[in-house]
Short mmCIF file of C-alpha atoms and ligand atoms in Angstrom, two decimals:
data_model
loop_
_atom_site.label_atom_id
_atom_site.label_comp_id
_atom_site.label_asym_id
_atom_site.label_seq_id
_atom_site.Cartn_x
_atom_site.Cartn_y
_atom_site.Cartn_z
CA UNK J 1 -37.84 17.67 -21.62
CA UNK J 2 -38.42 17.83 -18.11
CA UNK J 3 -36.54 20.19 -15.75
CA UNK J 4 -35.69 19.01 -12.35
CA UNK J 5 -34.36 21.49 -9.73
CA UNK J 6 -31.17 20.31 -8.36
CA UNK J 7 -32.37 21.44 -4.80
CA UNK J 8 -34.98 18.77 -5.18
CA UNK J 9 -32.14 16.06 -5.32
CA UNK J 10 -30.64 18.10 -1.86
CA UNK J 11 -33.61 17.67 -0.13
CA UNK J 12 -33.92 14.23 -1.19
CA UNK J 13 -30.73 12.93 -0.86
CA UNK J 14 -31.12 14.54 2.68
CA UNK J 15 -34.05 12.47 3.26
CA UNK J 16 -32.57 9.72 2.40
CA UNK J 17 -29.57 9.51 4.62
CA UNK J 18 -31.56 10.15 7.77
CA UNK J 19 -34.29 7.61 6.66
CA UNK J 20 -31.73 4.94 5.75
CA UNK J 21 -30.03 5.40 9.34
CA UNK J 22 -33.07 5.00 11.33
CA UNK J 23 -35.72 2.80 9.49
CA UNK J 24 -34.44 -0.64 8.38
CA UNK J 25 -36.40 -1.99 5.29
CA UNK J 26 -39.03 -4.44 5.38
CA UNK J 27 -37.35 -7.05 3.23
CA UNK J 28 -34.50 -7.08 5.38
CA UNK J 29 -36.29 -6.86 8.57
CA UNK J 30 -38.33 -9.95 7.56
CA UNK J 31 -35.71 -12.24 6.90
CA UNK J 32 -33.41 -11.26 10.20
CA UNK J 33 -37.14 -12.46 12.27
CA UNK J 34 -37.36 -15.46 9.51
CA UNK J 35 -33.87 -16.09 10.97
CA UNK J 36 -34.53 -15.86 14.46
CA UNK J 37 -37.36 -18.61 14.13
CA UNK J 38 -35.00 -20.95 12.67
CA UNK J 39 -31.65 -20.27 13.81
CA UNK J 40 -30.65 -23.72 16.27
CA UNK J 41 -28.12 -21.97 18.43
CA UNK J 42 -29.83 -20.52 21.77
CA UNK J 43 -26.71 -18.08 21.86
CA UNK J 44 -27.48 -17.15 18.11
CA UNK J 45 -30.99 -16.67 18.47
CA UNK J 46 -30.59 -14.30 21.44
CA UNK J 47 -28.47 -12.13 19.37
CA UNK J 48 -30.51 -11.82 16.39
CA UNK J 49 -33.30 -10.78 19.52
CA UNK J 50 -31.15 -8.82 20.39
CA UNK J 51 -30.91 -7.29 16.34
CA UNK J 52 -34.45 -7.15 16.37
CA UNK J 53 -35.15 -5.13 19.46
CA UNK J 54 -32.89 -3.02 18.16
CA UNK J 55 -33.79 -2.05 14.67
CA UNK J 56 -37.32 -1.80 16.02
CA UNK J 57 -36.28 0.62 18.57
CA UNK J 58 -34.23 3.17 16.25
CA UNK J 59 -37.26 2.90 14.15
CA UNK J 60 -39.55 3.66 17.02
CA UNK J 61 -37.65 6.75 18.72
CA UNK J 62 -35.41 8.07 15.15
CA UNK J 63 -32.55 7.27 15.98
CA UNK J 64 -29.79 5.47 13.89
CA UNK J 65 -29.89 1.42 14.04
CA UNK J 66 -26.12 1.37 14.20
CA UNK J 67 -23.28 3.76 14.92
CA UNK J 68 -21.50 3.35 11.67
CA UNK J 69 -23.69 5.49 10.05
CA UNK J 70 -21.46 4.57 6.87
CA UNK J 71 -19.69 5.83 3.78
CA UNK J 72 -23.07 7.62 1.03
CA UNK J 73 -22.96 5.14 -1.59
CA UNK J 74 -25.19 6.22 -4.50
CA UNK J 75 -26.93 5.04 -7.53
CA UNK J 76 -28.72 7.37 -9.54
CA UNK J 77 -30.24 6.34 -13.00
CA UNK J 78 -30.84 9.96 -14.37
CA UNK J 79 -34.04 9.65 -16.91
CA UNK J 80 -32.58 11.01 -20.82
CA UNK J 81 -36.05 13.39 -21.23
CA UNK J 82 -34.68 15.42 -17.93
CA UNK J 83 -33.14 18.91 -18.07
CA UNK J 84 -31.02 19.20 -14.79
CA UNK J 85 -30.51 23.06 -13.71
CA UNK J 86 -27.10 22.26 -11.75
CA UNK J 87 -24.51 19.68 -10.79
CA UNK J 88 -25.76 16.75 -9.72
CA UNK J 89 -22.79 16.04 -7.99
CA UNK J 90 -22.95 19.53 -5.76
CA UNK J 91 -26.61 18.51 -5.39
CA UNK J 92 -25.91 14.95 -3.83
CA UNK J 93 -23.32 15.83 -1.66
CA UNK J 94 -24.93 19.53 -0.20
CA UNK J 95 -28.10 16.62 0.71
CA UNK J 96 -25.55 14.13 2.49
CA UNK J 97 -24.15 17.31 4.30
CA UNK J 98 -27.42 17.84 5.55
CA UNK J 99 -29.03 14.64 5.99
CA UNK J 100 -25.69 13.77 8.09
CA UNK J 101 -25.76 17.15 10.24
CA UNK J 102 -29.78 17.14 10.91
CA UNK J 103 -30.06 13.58 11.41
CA UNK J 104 -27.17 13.38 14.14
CA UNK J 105 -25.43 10.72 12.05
CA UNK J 106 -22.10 9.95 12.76
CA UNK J 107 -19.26 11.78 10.19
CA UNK J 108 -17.06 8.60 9.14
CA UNK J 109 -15.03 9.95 5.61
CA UNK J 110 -11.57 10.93 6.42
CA UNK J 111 -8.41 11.49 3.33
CA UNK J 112 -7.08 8.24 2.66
CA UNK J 113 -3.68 8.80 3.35
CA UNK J 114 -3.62 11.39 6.09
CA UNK J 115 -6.50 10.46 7.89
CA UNK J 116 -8.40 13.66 8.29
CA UNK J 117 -12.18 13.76 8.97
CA UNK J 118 -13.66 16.12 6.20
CA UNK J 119 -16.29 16.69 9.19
CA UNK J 120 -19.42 16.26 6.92
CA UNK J 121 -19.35 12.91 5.52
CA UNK J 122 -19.06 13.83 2.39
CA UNK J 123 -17.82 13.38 -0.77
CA UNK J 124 -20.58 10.73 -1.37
CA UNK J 125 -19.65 7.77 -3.63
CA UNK J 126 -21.88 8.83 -6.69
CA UNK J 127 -22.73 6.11 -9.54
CA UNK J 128 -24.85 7.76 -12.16
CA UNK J 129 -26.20 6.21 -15.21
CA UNK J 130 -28.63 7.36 -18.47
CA UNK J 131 -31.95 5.83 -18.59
CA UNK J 132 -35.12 5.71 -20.09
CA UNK J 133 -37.77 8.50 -19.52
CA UNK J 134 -38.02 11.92 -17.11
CA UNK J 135 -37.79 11.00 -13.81
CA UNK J 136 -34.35 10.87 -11.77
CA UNK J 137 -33.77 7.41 -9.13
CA UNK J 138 -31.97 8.15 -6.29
CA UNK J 139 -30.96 4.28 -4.63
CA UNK J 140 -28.79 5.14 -1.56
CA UNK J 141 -26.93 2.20 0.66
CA UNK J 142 -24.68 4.25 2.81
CA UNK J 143 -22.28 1.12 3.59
CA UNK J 144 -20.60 0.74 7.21
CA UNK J 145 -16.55 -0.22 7.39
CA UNK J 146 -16.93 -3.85 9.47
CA UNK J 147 -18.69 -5.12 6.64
CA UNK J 148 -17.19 -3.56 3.39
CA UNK J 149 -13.48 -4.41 4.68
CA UNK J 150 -14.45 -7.75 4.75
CA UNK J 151 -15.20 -7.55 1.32
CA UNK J 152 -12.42 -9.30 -1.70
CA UNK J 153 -12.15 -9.37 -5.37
CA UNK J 154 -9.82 -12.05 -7.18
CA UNK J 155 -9.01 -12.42 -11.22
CA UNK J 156 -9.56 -16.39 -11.38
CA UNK J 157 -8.48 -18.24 -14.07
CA UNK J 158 -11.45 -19.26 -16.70
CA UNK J 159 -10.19 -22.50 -16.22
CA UNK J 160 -11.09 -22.64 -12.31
CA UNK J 161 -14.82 -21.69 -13.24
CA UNK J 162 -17.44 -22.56 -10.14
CA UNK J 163 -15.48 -24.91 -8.14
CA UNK J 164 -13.19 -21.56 -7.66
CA UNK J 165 -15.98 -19.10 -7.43
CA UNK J 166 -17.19 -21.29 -4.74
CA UNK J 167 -14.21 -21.78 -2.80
CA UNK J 168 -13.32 -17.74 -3.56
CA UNK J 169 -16.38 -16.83 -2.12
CA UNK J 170 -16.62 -19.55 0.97
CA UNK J 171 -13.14 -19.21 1.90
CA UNK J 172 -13.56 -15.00 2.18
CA UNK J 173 -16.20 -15.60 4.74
CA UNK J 174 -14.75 -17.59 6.54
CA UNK J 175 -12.32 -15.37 6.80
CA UNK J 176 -14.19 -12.56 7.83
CA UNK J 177 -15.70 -14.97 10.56
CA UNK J 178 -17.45 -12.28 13.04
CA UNK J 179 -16.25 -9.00 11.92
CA UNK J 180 -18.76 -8.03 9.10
CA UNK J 181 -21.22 -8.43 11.74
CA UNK J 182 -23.24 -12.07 10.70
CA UNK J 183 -26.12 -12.30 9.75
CA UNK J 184 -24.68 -10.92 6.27
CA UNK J 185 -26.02 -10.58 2.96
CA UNK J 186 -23.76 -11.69 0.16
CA UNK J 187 -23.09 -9.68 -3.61
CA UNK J 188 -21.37 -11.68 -5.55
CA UNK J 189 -20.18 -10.15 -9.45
CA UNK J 190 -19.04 -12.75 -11.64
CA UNK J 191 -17.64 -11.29 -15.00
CA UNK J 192 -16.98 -7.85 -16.45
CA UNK J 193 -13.95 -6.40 -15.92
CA UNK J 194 -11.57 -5.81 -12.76
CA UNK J 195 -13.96 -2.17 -11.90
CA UNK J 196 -17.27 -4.08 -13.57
CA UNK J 197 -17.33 -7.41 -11.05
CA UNK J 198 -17.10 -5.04 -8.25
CA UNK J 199 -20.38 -2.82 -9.14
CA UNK J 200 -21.94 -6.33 -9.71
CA UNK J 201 -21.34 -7.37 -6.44
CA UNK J 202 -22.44 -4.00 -5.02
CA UNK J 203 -25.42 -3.56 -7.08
CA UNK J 204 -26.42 -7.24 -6.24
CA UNK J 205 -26.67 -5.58 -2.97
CA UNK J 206 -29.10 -3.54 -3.76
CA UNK J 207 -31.54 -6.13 -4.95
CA UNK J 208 -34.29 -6.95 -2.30
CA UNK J 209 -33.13 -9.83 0.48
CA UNK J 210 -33.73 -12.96 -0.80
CA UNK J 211 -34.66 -12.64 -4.23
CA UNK J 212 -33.48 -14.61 -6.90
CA UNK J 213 -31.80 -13.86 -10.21
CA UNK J 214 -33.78 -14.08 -13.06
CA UNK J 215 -31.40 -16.41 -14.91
CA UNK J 216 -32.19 -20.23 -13.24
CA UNK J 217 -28.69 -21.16 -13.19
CA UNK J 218 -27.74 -18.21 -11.32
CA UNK J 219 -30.12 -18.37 -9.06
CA UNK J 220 -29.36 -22.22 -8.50
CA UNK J 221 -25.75 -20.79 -7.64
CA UNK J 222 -26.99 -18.45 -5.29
CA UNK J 223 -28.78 -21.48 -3.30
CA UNK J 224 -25.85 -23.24 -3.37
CA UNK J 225 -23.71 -20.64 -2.29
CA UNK J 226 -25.95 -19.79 0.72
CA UNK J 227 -26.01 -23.53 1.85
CA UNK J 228 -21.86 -23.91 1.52
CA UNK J 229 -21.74 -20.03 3.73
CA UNK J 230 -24.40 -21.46 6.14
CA UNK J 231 -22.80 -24.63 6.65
CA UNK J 232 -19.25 -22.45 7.84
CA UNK J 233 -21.00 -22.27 11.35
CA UNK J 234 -20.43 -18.87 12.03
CA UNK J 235 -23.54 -17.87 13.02
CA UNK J 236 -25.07 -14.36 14.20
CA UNK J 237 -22.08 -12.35 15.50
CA UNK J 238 -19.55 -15.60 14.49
CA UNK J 239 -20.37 -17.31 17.90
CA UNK J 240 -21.80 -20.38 16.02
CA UNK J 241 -24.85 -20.94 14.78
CA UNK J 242 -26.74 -21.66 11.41
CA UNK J 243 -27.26 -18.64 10.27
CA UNK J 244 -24.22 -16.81 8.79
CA UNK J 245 -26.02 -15.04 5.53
CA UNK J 246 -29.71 -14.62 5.04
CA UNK J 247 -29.27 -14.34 1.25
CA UNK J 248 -26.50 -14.51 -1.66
CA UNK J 249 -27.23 -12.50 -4.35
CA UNK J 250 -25.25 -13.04 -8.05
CA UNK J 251 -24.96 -10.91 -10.44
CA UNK J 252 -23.29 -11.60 -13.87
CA UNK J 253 -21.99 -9.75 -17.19
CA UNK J 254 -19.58 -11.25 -19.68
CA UNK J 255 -16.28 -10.83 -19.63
CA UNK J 256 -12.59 -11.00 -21.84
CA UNK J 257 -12.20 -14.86 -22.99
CA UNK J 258 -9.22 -14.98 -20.65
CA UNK J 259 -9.94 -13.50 -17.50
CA UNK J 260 -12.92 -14.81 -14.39
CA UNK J 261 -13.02 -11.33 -11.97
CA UNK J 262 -15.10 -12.10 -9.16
CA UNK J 263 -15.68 -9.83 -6.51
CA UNK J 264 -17.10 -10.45 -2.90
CA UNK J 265 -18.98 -6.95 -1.74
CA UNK J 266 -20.29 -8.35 2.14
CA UNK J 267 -22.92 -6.50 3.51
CA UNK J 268 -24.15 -6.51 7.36
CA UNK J 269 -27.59 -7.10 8.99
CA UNK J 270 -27.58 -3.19 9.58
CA UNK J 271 -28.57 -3.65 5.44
CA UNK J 272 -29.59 0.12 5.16
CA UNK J 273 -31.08 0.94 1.48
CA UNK J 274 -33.63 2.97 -0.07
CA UNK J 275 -34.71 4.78 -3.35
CA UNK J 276 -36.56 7.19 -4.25
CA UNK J 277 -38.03 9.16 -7.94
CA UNK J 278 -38.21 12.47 -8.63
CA UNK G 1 -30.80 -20.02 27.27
CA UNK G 2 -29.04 -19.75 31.13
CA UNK G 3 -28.93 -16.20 32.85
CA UNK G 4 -26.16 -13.84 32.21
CA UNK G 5 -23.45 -13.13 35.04
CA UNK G 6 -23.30 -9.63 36.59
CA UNK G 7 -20.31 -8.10 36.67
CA UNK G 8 -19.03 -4.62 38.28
CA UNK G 9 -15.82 -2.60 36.44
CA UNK G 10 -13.12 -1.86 36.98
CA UNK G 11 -12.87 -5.47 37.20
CA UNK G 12 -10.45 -8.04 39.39
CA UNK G 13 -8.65 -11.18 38.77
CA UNK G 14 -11.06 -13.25 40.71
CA UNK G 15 -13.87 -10.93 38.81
CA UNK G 16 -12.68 -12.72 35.42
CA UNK G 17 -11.94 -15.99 36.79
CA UNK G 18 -15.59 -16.62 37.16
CA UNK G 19 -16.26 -15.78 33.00
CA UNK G 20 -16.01 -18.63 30.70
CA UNK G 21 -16.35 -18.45 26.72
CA UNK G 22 -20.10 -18.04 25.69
CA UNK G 23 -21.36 -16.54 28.79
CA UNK G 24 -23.59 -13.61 28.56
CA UNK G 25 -22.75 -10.89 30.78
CA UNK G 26 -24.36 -7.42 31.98
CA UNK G 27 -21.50 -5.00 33.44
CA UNK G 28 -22.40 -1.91 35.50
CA UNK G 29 -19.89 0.22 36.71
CA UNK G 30 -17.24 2.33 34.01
CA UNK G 31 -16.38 1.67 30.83
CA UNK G 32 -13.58 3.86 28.71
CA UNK G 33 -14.05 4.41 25.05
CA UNK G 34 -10.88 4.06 22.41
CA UNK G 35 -11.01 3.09 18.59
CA UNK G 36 -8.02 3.27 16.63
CA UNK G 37 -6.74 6.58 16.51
CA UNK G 38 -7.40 6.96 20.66
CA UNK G 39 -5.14 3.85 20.98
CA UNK G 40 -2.07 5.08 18.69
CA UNK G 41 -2.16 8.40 21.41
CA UNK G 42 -1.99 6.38 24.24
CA UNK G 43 0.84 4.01 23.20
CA UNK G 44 2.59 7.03 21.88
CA UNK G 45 2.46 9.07 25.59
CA UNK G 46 4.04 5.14 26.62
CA UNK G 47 6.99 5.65 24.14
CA UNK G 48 7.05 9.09 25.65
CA UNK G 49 7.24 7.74 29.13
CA UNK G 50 4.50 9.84 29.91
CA UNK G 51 1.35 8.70 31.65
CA UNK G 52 -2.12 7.66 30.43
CA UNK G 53 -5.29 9.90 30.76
CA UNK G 54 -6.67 7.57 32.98
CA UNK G 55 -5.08 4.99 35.46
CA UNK G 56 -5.54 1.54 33.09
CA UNK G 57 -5.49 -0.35 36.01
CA UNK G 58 -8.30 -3.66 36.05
CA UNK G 59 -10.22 -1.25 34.16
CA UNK G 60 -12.33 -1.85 30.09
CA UNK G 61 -11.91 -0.66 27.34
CA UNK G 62 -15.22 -0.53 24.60
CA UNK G 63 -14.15 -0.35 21.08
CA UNK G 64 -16.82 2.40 19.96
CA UNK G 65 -17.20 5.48 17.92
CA UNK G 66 -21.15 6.60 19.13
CA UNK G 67 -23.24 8.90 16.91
CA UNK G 68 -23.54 12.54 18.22
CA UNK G 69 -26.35 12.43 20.61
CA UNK G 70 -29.44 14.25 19.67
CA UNK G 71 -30.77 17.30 21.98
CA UNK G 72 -32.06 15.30 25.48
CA UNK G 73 -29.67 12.09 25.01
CA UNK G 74 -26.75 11.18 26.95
CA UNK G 75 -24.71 9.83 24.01
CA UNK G 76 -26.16 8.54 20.71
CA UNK G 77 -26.01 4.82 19.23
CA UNK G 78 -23.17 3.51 20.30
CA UNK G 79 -22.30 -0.43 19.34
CA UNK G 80 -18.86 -2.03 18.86
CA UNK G 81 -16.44 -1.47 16.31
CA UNK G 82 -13.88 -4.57 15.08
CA UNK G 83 -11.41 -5.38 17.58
CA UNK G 84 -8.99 -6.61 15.32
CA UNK G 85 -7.82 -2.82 14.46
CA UNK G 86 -6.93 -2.80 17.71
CA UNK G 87 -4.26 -5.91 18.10
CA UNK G 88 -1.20 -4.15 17.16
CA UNK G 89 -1.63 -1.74 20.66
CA UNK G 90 -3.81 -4.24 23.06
CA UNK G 91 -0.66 -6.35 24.29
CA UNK G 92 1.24 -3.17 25.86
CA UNK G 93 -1.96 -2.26 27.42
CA UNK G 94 -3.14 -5.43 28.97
CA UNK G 95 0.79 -5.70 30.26
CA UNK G 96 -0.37 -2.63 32.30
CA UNK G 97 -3.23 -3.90 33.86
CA UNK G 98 -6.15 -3.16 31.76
CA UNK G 99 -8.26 -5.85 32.40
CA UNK G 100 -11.56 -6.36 29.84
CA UNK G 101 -12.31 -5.06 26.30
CA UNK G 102 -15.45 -5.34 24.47
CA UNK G 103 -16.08 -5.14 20.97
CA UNK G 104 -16.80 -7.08 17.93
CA UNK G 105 -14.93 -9.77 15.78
CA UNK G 106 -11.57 -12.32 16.60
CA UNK G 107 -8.24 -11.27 18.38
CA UNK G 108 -5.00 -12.31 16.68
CA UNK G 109 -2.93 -14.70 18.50
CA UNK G 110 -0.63 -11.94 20.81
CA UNK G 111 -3.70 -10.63 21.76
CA UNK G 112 -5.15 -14.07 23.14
CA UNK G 113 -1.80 -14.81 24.60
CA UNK G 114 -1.47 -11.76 27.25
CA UNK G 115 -5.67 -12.11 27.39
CA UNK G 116 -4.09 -15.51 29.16
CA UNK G 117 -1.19 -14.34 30.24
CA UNK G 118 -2.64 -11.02 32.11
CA UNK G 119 -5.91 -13.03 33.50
CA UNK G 120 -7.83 -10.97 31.41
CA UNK G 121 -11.14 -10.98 29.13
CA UNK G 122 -12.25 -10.10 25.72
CA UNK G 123 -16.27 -9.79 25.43
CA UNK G 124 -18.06 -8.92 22.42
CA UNK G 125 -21.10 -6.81 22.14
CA UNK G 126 -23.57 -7.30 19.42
CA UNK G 127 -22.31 -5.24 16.45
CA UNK G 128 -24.99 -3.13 15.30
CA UNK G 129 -27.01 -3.42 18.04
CA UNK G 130 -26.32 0.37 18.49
CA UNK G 131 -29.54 1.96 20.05
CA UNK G 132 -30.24 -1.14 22.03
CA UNK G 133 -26.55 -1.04 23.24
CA UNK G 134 -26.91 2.88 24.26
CA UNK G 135 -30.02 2.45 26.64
CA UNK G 136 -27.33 1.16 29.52
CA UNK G 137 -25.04 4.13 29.00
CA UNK G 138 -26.55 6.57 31.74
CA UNK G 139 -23.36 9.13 31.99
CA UNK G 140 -20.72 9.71 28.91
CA UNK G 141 -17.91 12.38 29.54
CA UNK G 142 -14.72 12.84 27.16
CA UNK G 143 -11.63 12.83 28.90
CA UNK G 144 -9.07 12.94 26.25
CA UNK G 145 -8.78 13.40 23.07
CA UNK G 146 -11.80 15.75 22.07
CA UNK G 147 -10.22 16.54 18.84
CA UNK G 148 -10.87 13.28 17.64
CA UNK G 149 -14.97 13.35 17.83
CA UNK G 150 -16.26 10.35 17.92
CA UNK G 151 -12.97 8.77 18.13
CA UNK G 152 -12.19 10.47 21.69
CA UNK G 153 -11.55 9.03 24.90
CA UNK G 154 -14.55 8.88 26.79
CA UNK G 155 -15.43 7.60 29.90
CA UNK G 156 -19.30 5.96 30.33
CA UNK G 157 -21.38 4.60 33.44
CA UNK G 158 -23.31 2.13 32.52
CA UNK G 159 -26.29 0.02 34.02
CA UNK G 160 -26.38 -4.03 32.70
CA UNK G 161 -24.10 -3.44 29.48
CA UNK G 162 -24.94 -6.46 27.56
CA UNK G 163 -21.96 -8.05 26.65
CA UNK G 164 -20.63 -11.92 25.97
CA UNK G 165 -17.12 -13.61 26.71
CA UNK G 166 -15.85 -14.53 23.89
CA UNK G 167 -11.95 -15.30 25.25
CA UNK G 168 -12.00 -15.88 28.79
CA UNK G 169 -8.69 -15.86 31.21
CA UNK G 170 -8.06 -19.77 30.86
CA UNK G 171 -7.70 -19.12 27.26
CA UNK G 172 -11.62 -20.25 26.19
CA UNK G 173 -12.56 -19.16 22.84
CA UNK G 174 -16.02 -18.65 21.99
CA UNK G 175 -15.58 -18.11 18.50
CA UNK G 176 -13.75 -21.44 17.72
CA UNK G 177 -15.89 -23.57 20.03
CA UNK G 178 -19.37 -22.20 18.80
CA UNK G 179 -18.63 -22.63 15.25
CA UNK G 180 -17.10 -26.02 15.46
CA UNK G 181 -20.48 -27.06 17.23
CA UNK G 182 -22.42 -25.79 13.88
CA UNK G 183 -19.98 -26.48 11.28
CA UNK G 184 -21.53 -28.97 8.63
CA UNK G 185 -19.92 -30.89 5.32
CA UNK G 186 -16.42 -30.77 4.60
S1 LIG W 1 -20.63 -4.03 10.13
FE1 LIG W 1 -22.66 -3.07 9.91
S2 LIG W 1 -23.80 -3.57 11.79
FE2 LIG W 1 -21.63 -3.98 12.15
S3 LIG W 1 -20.89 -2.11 13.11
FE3 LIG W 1 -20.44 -1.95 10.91
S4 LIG W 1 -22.22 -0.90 10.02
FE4 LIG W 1 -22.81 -1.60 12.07
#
């Protein structure tokens, strides 16, 4: 057994949020300049410039990349040899209360219904899961509204199989056009259940821009999938061009003999993640 | 890629006659700030027959909700929210002379009629481009609305705003017209 001080996870979590805000990743930083050499439009290639110049400044002077500093979405694998002194819950959202206050991000969780700010961002959303070992992973990938309303889930019939997770996934873009703020990433979760297919899609998220699935047939899906959303012309912003995603990302888990959920989870180029271990 | 246009809000008719779909604009001058929950106020003191904060007239409105600024900063990041949020009010507004909006994402159809109809303009600003976007925001004052935080009224000066029309006043739409030019298969 090893104990971990819940105020460790607060100061982490803390971290975290102001990190994520300012700093954009390299993976994802890569492929938005990757995209900028290649993208055919003039006007599209000015704005992903324009992306650039901007991530690098809020990097450069601490600041956060974009406004919508974004909804605390969490995944924490919690190691089984580890003795927590405290809630892990409390913990998590006492750092986002911080991290969100210190780092001058802006406060975006309101009540659903009556529209209230809570004034702190918080409650987090908090996935935790049992793992292997003594250390606790903290993944955050505080999410921003433009791109996550965007976002779709649909029960298909078995019988509609990849032709209709194609055209499920194609036609949502399209849909979303400029709104989720192209270049996007894609998380696609095929299977599961209803709740499952829609952690797929959001953990696919989480994977590093670009990479491939380990299974070959779902990674062969995920090329094809980024050719059909490239080839929608939407382009950086959705004022044409040939880059609408820089990745799709699959993720799969079987599922009831009757039922195909797939779920859409769109993220922007403002593709804030990062993890640490305790 | 050609030069952008310089514009100066509040803005005139013959100001957005000269804006086509696709241009790339810089606008100094003023600039008021309403989201969502700004815009359901306003239309309410309209039902009310009450007046608006601030005289609409040929004026723009940015769709934004900016990050507190930090100690020394005259606002923090501050990029465009989606438009679209916005539809249901924009009509009523435009009707009263407001004359440009900026933000991000397509306009329904009412909206891109009195954009037409009013000789007005929709531009978009790059969404996410937030601390890029804030460097041409040299004065930010909230003049309604303070309750709402980042959500309030505010009005901005700002220095070559980067900006590009996306529906201009003779009803050019950049969205359908750029992605038709890069649209490929079936
Ligand atoms: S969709 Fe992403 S980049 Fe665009 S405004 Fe929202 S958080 Fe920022």
């Amino acid at each position: 057994m090893r104990t971990i001080s819940v105020k460790d996870i607060t100061k982490k979590v803390r971290d975290l949020c102001i990190s994520a805000a300012y700093d954009l990743e390299p993976d994802v930083a890569g492929a938005i300049r990757a995209a900028r050499d290649s993208e055919a439009s003039p006007l599209g290639k000015e704005v992903l410039g324009q992306i650039i110049d901007n991530f690098e400044i809020a990097g450069r002077e601490s600041v956060p990349m974009c406004q919508d500093t974004g909804i605390a979405v969490f995944f924490i694998e919690v190691g089984r040899d580890v003795f927590l002194d405290g809630s892990i819950e409390d913990a998590v959202n006492e750092g986002v209360r911080q991290g969100y206050k210190d780092g001058f991000l802006r406060k975006s969780v309101c009540h659903p219904i009556k529209r209230i700010n809570t004034g702190d961002n918080t409650p987090a959303i908090i996935h935790t899961s049992i793992v292997e070992g003594d250390k606790v992973k903290i993944k955050i990938a505080p999410k921003g509204a433009g791109s996550e309303n965007m976002s779709r889930l649909k029960m298909l019939k078995p019988a509609e199989g990849i032709p209709g997770i194609k055209s499920f996934v194609v036609e949502s873009i399209k849909e979303a056009g400029g709104n989720p703020c192209p270049p996007i990433v894609v998380g696609v979760g095929i299977g599961g259940s209803f709740e499952k297919s829609a952690i797929l899609a959001k953990t696919a998220l989480l994977r590093s821009v670009g990479s491939k699935n380990p299974d070959s047939d779902v990674a062969a899906l995920e090329g094809e999938l980024l050719t059909l959303v490239n080839n929608l012309g939407i382009g950086p912003m959705g004022f044409g061009g040939t880059t609408t995603a820089l990745a799709v990302h699959v993720e799969t888990y079987p599922c009831h003999i009757a039922s195909l959920p797939v779920a859409l989870n769109i993220q922007c180029h403002a593709d804030r993640h990062k993890e640490a271990v305790i | 890629m050609t030069e952008p246009k310089r514009i100066t809000a509040p803005l005139t008719d013959a100001d957005t006659a000269k804006l086509k779909a696709g241009d790339k604009v810089l606008i100094t001058g003023v600039l008021y700030t309403a989201r969502d929950a700004a815009h359901k106020r306003l239309i309410e003191l309209l039902d009310r027959g009450e007046k608006l904060p601030f005289d609409i007239k040929g004026q723009i409105i940015y769709y934004v909700g900016p990050t507190p600024p930090k100690p020394g900063q005259v606002i923090g990041s501050a990029g465009p929210t989606t438009s679209g949020r916005m539809d249901a009010y924009t009509p009523r507004l435009l009707d009263l002379g407001l004359k440009g909006m900026v933000g991000k994402g397509a306009r329904n159809r009412e909206v891109l009629d009195s954009i037409k109809k009013n000789r007005a303009v929709y531009m978009a600003a790059v969404g996410g481009a937030a601390a890029l976007i804030a460097r041409s925001i040299k004065k930010a004052e909230i003049i309604a609305y303070g309750d709402l935080g980042p959500e309030a009224v505010r009005r901005l000066e700002v220095v070559d705003f980067p900006a590009i029309v996306v529906n201009d006043a003779e009803g050019g739409d950049l969205f359908l017209q750029g992605v038709e030019k890069y649209r490929r298969g079936a």
